[in-house]
Amino acid sequence: MKRGLIILAGVGGIALAGCAAKQESLPPAPPPPPPPPGAVAGTTAADRDGDGVIDGYYTPDGIYHPNYTTPPPPPPPPPSRKGERG
């Protein structure tokens, strides 16, 4: 009796498998969006001081690289003491 139930379940599964709907291949997933300007592929952005501005990035090996910003220009020289007299 047990052998008969096992055979019946196997034949029933094979019979129902023929009725299964064939799944058509799905279209390929769209490519990821391009990284924002200045981003380095394969890195993680870092905001170390919590002000909402990205201060640098971490490479996959865990090393922090700060973003380089150019120093501000020096202040203009003070006005000369001589001045123009009219």
The first five atom37 places (N, CA, C, CB, O) and aatype in JSON, in Angstrom:
{
  "aatype": [12, 11, 1, 7, 10, 9, 9, 10, 0, 7, 19, 7, 7, 9, 0, 10, 0, 7, 4, 0, 0, 11, 5, 6, 15, 10, 14, 14, 0, 14, 14, 14, 14, 14, 14, 14, 14, 7, 0, 19, 0, 7, 16, 16, 0, 0, 3, 1, 3, 7, 3, 7, 19, 9, 3, 7, 18, 18, 16, 14, 3, 7, 9, 18, 8, 14, 2, 18, 16, 16, 14, 14, 14, 14, 14, 14, 14, 14, 14, 15, 1, 11, 7, 6, 1, 7],
  "atom_mask": [
    [1, 1, 1, 1, 1],
    [1, 1, 1, 1, 1],
    [1, 1, 1, 1, 1],
    [1, 1, 1, 0, 1],
    [1, 1, 1, 1, 1],
    [1, 1, 1, 1, 1],
    [1, 1, 1, 1, 1],
    [1, 1, 1, 1, 1],
    [1, 1, 1, 1, 1],
    [1, 1, 1, 0, 1],
    [1, 1, 1, 1, 1],
    [1, 1, 1, 0, 1],
    [1, 1, 1, 0, 1],
    [1, 1, 1, 1, 1],
    [1, 1, 1, 1, 1],
    [1, 1, 1, 1, 1],
    [1, 1, 1, 1, 1],
    [1, 1, 1, 0, 1],
    [1, 1, 1, 1, 1],
    [1, 1, 1, 1, 1],
    [1, 1, 1, 1, 1],
    [1, 1, 1, 1, 1],
    [1, 1, 1, 1, 1],
    [1, 1, 1, 1, 1],
    [1, 1, 1, 1, 1],
    [1, 1, 1, 1, 1],
    [1, 1, 1, 1, 1],
    [1, 1, 1, 1, 1],
    [1, 1, 1, 1, 1],
    [1, 1, 1, 1, 1],
    [1, 1, 1, 1, 1],
    [1, 1, 1, 1, 1],
    [1, 1, 1, 1, 1],
    [1, 1, 1, 1, 1],
    [1, 1, 1, 1, 1],
    [1, 1, 1, 1, 1],
    [1, 1, 1, 1, 1],
    [1, 1, 1, 0, 1],
    [1, 1, 1, 1, 1],
    [1, 1, 1, 1, 1],
    [1, 1, 1, 1, 1],
    [1, 1, 1, 0, 1],
    [1, 1, 1, 1, 1],
    [1, 1, 1, 1, 1],
    [1, 1, 1, 1, 1],
    [1, 1, 1, 1, 1],
    [1, 1, 1, 1, 1],
    [1, 1, 1, 1, 1],
    [1, 1, 1, 1, 1],
    [1, 1, 1, 0, 1],
    [1, 1, 1, 1, 1],
    [1, 1, 1, 0, 1],
    [1, 1, 1, 1, 1],
    [1, 1, 1, 1, 1],
    [1, 1, 1, 1, 1],
    [1, 1, 1, 0, 1],
    [1, 1, 1, 1, 1],
    [1, 1, 1, 1, 1],
    [1, 1, 1, 1, 1],
    [1, 1, 1, 1, 1],
    [1, 1, 1, 1, 1],
    [1, 1, 1, 0, 1],
    [1, 1, 1, 1, 1],
    [1, 1, 1, 1, 1],
    [1, 1, 1, 1, 1],
    [1, 1, 1, 1, 1],
    [1, 1, 1, 1, 1],
    [1, 1, 1, 1, 1],
    [1, 1, 1, 1, 1],
    [1, 1, 1, 1, 1],
    [1, 1, 1, 1, 1],
    [1, 1, 1, 1, 1],
    [1, 1, 1, 1, 1],
    [1, 1, 1, 1, 1],
    [1, 1, 1, 1, 1],
    [1, 1, 1, 1, 1],
    [1, 1, 1, 1, 1],
    [1, 1, 1, 1, 1],
    [1, 1, 1, 1, 1],
    [1, 1, 1, 1, 1],
    [1, 1, 1, 1, 1],
    [1, 1, 1, 1, 1],
    [1, 1, 1, 0, 1],
    [1, 1, 1, 1, 1],
    [1, 1, 1, 1, 1],
    [1, 1, 1, 0, 1]
  ],
  "atom_positions": [
    [[0.82, -1.2, 0.0], [0.0, 0.0, 0.0], [0.86, 1.25, 0.0], [-0.93, 0.01, 1.2], [0.56, 2.2, -0.72]],
    [[1.91, 1.27, 0.78], [2.76, 2.45, 0.82], [3.43, 2.68, -0.52], [3.82, 2.32, 1.92], [3.57, 3.81, -0.98]],
    [[3.84, 1.58, -1.14], [4.5, 1.71, -2.44], [3.53, 2.3, -3.46], [5.02, 0.33, -2.93], [3.93, 3.1, -4.3]],
    [[2.29, 1.92, -3.4], [1.27, 2.42, -4.33], [1.03, 3.92, -4.15], [0.0, 0.0, 0.0], [0.86, 4.64, -5.13]],
    [[1.02, 4.38, -2.91], [0.83, 5.82, -2.66], [2.02, 6.63, -3.15], [0.6, 6.08, -1.16], [1.85, 7.73, -3.69]],
    [[3.21, 6.1, -2.96], [4.41, 6.81, -3.42], [4.4, 6.91, -4.94], [5.69, 6.11, -2.94], [4.72, 7.96, -5.5]],
    [[4.04, 5.81, -5.62], [3.99, 5.81, -7.08], [2.89, 6.76, -7.55], [3.75, 4.39, -7.63], [3.1, 7.51, -8.51]],
    [[1.75, 6.74, -6.91], [0.64, 7.63, -7.28], [1.04, 9.1, -7.11], [-0.6, 7.31, -6.43], [0.73, 9.92, -7.98]],
    [[1.71, 9.43, -6.02], [2.14, 10.82, -5.8], [3.17, 11.23, -6.85], [2.72, 10.99, -4.38], [3.14, 12.36, -7.34]],
    [[4.09, 10.34, -7.2], [5.1, 10.66, -8.21], [4.49, 10.86, -9.58], [0.0, 0.0, 0.0], [4.83, 11.82, -10.28]],
    [[3.57, 9.96, -9.99], [2.91, 10.08, -11.29], [2.04, 11.33, -11.32], [2.07, 8.82, -11.6], [1.99, 12.03, -12.33]],
    [[1.35, 11.61, -10.22], [0.52, 12.81, -10.18], [1.35, 14.08, -10.31], [0.0, 0.0, 0.0], [0.95, 15.02, -10.99]],
    [[2.51, 14.11, -9.65], [3.39, 15.28, -9.76], [3.91, 15.47, -11.17], [0.0, 0.0, 0.0], [3.98, 16.6, -11.66]],
    [[4.27, 14.37, -11.81], [4.77, 14.45, -13.2], [3.65, 14.91, -14.12], [5.33, 13.09, -13.67], [3.88, 15.72, -15.02]],
    [[2.44, 14.4, -13.91], [1.3, 14.77, -14.76], [0.96, 16.26, -14.6], [0.07, 13.91, -14.42], [0.68, 16.94, -15.58]],
    [[0.98, 16.75, -13.37], [0.65, 18.16, -13.16], [1.78, 19.09, -13.63], [0.36, 18.41, -11.67], [1.52, 20.24, -13.98]],
    [[3.01, 18.6, -13.64], [4.12, 19.44, -14.1], [3.97, 19.79, -15.58], [5.46, 18.72, -13.85], [4.42, 20.85, -16.02]],
    [[3.35, 18.91, -16.34], [3.14, 19.18, -17.76], [2.14, 20.31, -17.98], [0.0, 0.0, 0.0], [2.17, 20.96, -19.02]],
    [[1.26, 20.55, -17.02], [0.25, 21.61, -17.16], [0.75, 22.96, -16.65], [-1.01, 21.22, -16.41], [0.08, 23.98, -16.82]],
    [[1.89, 22.96, -16.04], [2.39, 24.21, -15.46], [2.67, 25.22, -16.57], [3.67, 23.95, -14.63], [3.14, 24.87, -17.65]],
    [[2.37, 26.47, -16.27], [2.62, 27.54, -17.24], [4.11, 27.78, -17.36], [1.88, 28.84, -16.84], [4.83, 27.83, -16.36]],
    [[4.56, 27.93, -18.57], [5.97, 28.2, -18.79], [6.24, 29.69, -18.55], [6.4, 27.78, -20.23], [5.56, 30.55, -19.11]],
    [[7.21, 29.97, -17.72], [7.53, 31.36, -17.43], [8.48, 31.88, -18.5], [8.16, 31.51, -16.01], [9.55, 31.32, -18.73]],
    [[8.07, 32.94, -19.13], [8.92, 33.53, -20.16], [10.05, 34.28, -19.48], [8.11, 34.46, -21.09], [9.93, 34.74, -18.35]],
    [[11.15, 34.41, -20.2], [12.3, 35.1, -19.61], [11.96, 36.57, -19.41], [13.56, 34.95, -20.51], [11.34, 37.21, -20.27]],
    [[12.36, 37.09, -18.29], [12.09, 38.49, -17.96], [13.1, 39.38, -18.68], [12.16, 38.72, -16.42], [14.22, 38.95, -18.96]],
    [[12.69, 40.61, -18.98], [13.67, 41.51, -19.61], [14.79, 41.8, -18.62], [12.99, 42.83, -20.07], [14.58, 41.76, -17.41]],
    [[15.98, 42.1, -19.12], [17.09, 42.37, -18.2], [16.81, 43.62, -17.36], [18.42, 42.54, -18.98], [16.14, 44.55, -17.8]],
    [[17.34, 43.6, -16.16], [17.16, 44.74, -15.26], [17.86, 45.97, -15.84], [17.7, 44.41, -13.85], [18.92, 45.84, -16.46]],
    [[17.29, 47.16, -15.64], [17.95, 48.36, -16.17], [19.27, 48.59, -15.43], [17.04, 49.61, -16.03], [19.43, 48.21, -14.27]],
    [[20.22, 49.21, -16.12], [21.51, 49.47, -15.46], [21.34, 50.47, -14.31], [22.55, 50.0, -16.49], [20.4, 51.27, -14.32]],
    [[22.23, 50.44, -13.34], [22.1, 51.39, -12.23], [22.35, 52.81, -12.72], [23.09, 51.04, -11.09], [23.04, 53.01, -13.72]],
    [[21.79, 53.79, -12.02], [22.02, 55.18, -12.45], [23.49, 55.54, -12.31], [21.14, 56.16, -11.64], [24.2, 54.96, -11.49]],
    [[23.94, 56.5, -13.09], [25.35, 56.89, -12.98], [25.63, 57.54, -11.63], [25.74, 57.85, -14.13], [24.74, 58.16, -11.04]],
    [[26.85, 57.4, -11.13], [27.17, 58.02, -9.84], [27.15, 59.54, -9.96], [28.55, 57.53, -9.32], [27.36, 60.07, -11.06]],
    [[26.91, 60.24, -8.88], [26.91, 61.71, -8.95], [28.3, 62.23, -9.26], [26.41, 62.31, -7.63], [29.28, 61.5, -9.1]],
    [[28.41, 63.47, -9.71], [29.72, 64.03, -10.05], [30.67, 63.98, -8.85], [29.57, 65.46, -10.54], [30.29, 64.32, -7.73]],
    [[31.88, 63.57, -9.09], [32.89, 63.52, -8.05], [32.91, 62.22, -7.27], [0.0, 0.0, 0.0], [33.79, 62.02, -6.43]],
    [[31.96, 61.32, -7.53], [31.92, 60.04, -6.81], [32.96, 59.1, -7.39], [30.51, 59.4, -6.87], [33.24, 59.13, -8.59]],
    [[33.52, 58.26, -6.55], [34.49, 57.26, -6.97], [33.8, 55.91, -6.9], [35.79, 57.29, -6.08], [33.26, 55.54, -5.86]],
    [[33.81, 55.16, -8.01], [33.11, 53.87, -8.06], [33.71, 52.91, -7.04], [33.19, 53.27, -9.48], [34.93, 52.85, -6.89]],
    [[32.86, 52.15, -6.35], [33.31, 51.15, -5.39], [33.65, 51.71, -4.02], [0.0, 0.0, 0.0], [34.3, 51.02, -3.24]],
    [[33.23, 52.92, -3.71], [33.55, 53.52, -2.42], [32.26, 53.87, -1.68], [34.43, 54.78, -2.6], [31.17, 53.81, -2.25]],
    [[32.39, 54.22, -0.42], [31.27, 54.61, 0.41], [31.5, 56.04, 0.9], [31.08, 53.64, 1.61], [32.57, 56.36, 1.42]],
    [[30.5, 56.89, 0.72], [30.63, 58.28, 1.14], [30.69, 58.38, 2.65], [29.46, 59.12, 0.6], [30.13, 57.55, 3.36]],
    [[31.38, 59.41, 3.15], [31.54, 59.59, 4.6], [31.25, 61.03, 4.98], [32.97, 59.2, 5.05], [31.78, 61.97, 4.38]],
    [[30.39, 61.18, 5.98], [30.09, 62.49, 6.55], [30.56, 62.43, 7.99], [28.54, 62.87, 6.44], [29.79, 62.06, 8.88]],
    [[31.8, 62.78, 8.24], [32.4, 62.59, 9.56], [31.9, 63.58, 10.61], [33.88, 62.69, 9.46], [31.79, 63.21, 11.78]],
    [[31.6, 64.81, 10.23], [31.2, 65.78, 11.26], [29.68, 65.93, 11.36], [31.82, 67.14, 10.95], [29.2, 66.7, 12.2]],
    [[28.91, 65.21, 10.54], [27.46, 65.19, 10.67], [26.75, 66.44, 10.19], [0.0, 0.0, 0.0], [25.6, 66.67, 10.58]],
    [[27.39, 67.26, 9.35], [26.73, 68.48, 8.88], [25.94, 68.27, 7.59], [27.76, 69.56, 8.66], [25.36, 69.22, 7.06]],
    [[25.9, 67.04, 7.07], [25.14, 66.74, 5.87], [25.94, 66.89, 4.59], [0.0, 0.0, 0.0], [25.42, 66.62, 3.51]],
    [[27.18, 67.32, 4.69], [28.05, 67.46, 3.52], [29.06, 66.31, 3.56], [28.78, 68.86, 3.5], [29.66, 66.04, 4.6]],
    [[29.24, 65.66, 2.42], [30.16, 64.53, 2.37], [31.59, 65.05, 2.47], [29.97, 63.7, 1.06], [32.03, 65.85, 1.64]],
    [[32.3, 64.58, 3.5], [33.66, 65.06, 3.77], [34.73, 64.22, 3.09], [33.9, 65.08, 5.25], [35.86, 64.69, 2.94]],
    [[34.41, 63.03, 2.68], [35.39, 62.14, 2.06], [34.72, 60.83, 1.73], [0.0, 0.0, 0.0], [33.5, 60.76, 1.61]],
    [[35.53, 59.78, 1.56], [34.97, 58.48, 1.23], [35.88, 57.38, 1.77], [34.78, 58.33, -0.29], [37.07, 57.59, 2.0]],
    [[35.27, 56.2, 1.97], [36.0, 55.02, 2.4], [36.15, 54.09, 1.21], [35.27, 54.31, 3.58], [35.17, 53.82, 0.51]],
    [[37.35, 53.6, 0.98], [37.59, 52.62, -0.08], [37.2, 51.24, 0.44], [39.07, 52.64, -0.54], [37.0, 51.08, 1.65]],
    [[37.08, 50.24, -0.44], [36.69, 48.9, 0.03], [37.63, 48.31, 1.07], [36.62, 47.96, -1.15], [37.22, 47.43, 1.83]],
    [[38.88, 48.76, 1.14], [39.79, 48.21, 2.15], [39.68, 48.96, 3.48], [41.24, 48.28, 1.64], [40.45, 48.67, 4.4]],
    [[38.76, 49.93, 3.61], [38.5, 50.58, 4.88], [39.31, 51.84, 5.14], [0.0, 0.0, 0.0], [39.28, 52.36, 6.26]],
    [[40.03, 52.35, 4.16], [40.85, 53.54, 4.35], [40.02, 54.78, 4.03], [42.14, 53.49, 3.47], [39.33, 54.83, 3.01]],
    [[40.09, 55.78, 4.9], [39.36, 57.03, 4.7], [40.2, 57.98, 3.86], [38.98, 57.69, 6.06], [41.39, 58.17, 4.12]],
    [[39.58, 58.59, 2.85], [40.23, 59.58, 2.01], [39.42, 60.86, 2.06], [40.37, 59.07, 0.53], [38.28, 60.89, 1.59]],
    [[39.97, 61.93, 2.63], [39.2, 63.18, 2.69], [39.11, 63.82, 1.31], [39.84, 64.17, 3.69], [40.01, 63.69, 0.49]],
    [[38.01, 64.52, 1.07], [37.87, 65.28, -0.17], [38.78, 66.5, -0.09], [36.38, 65.71, -0.42], [38.79, 67.2, 0.93]],
    [[39.52, 66.75, -1.13], [40.41, 67.9, -1.13], [39.63, 69.11, -1.59], [41.65, 67.66, -2.03], [39.0, 69.08, -2.65]],
    [[39.67, 70.16, -0.81], [39.06, 71.43, -1.21], [40.16, 72.46, -1.28], [37.93, 71.86, -0.21], [41.06, 72.5, -0.43]],
    [[40.09, 73.3, -2.28], [41.11, 74.32, -2.42], [40.97, 75.35, -1.31], [41.02, 75.01, -3.8], [39.85, 75.69, -0.92]],
    [[42.08, 75.84, -0.79], [41.98, 76.85, 0.27], [41.4, 78.15, -0.3], [43.37, 77.11, 0.93], [41.58, 78.43, -1.48]],
    [[40.72, 78.93, 0.52], [40.15, 80.18, 0.02], [41.28, 81.15, -0.37], [39.22, 80.83, 1.08], [42.39, 81.06, 0.15]],
    [[40.99, 82.07, -1.28], [42.02, 83.03, -1.67], [42.38, 83.94, -0.5], [41.55, 83.86, -2.87], [41.57, 84.15, 0.4]],
    [[43.59, 84.47, -0.51], [43.97, 85.37, 0.6], [43.14, 86.66, 0.55], [45.49, 85.7, 0.53], [42.66, 87.03, -0.51]],
    [[42.98, 87.32, 1.68], [42.19, 88.56, 1.69], [42.92, 89.66, 0.9], [41.91, 89.03, 3.15], [44.15, 89.61, 0.76]],
    [[42.19, 90.62, 0.4], [42.85, 91.7, -0.34], [43.74, 92.53, 0.59], [41.79, 92.6, -1.02], [43.5, 92.6, 1.8]],
    [[44.76, 93.15, 0.03], [45.64, 93.95, 0.89], [44.89, 95.17, 1.44], [46.9, 94.41, 0.1], [43.96, 95.67, 0.8]],
    [[45.28, 95.63, 2.6], [44.6, 96.8, 3.16], [44.86, 98.03, 2.28], [45.07, 97.07, 4.63], [45.86, 98.06, 1.57]],
    [[43.99, 99.03, 2.33], [44.21, 100.24, 1.51], [45.48, 100.97, 1.98], [42.97, 101.18, 1.6], [45.86, 100.92, 3.15]],
    [[46.1, 101.63, 1.02], [47.34, 102.32, 1.38], [47.03, 103.56, 2.23], [48.13, 102.73, 0.09], [45.96, 104.15, 2.12]],
    [[47.96, 103.92, 3.06], [47.76, 105.07, 3.95], [47.93, 106.4, 3.22], [48.73, 105.01, 5.13], [47.47, 107.44, 3.69]],
    [[48.58, 106.35, 2.07], [48.84, 107.6, 1.37], [47.56, 108.17, 0.77], [49.88, 107.39, 0.27], [47.27, 109.35, 0.98]],
    [[46.82, 107.41, 0.05], [45.58, 107.88, -0.53], [45.8, 108.99, -1.55], [0.0, 0.0, 0.0], [46.92, 109.49, -1.7]],
    [[44.75, 109.38, -2.25], [44.84, 110.44, -3.23], [44.3, 111.71, -2.62], [44.08, 110.08, -4.52], [43.27, 111.71, -1.96]],
    [[45.01, 112.79, -2.86], [44.52, 114.07, -2.38], [44.21, 114.95, -3.58], [45.55, 114.75, -1.44], [45.03, 115.11, -4.48]],
    [[43.08, 115.48, -3.57], [42.61, 116.21, -4.71], [42.79, 117.61, -4.71], [0.0, 0.0, 0.0], [42.42, 118.29, -5.66]]
  ]
}
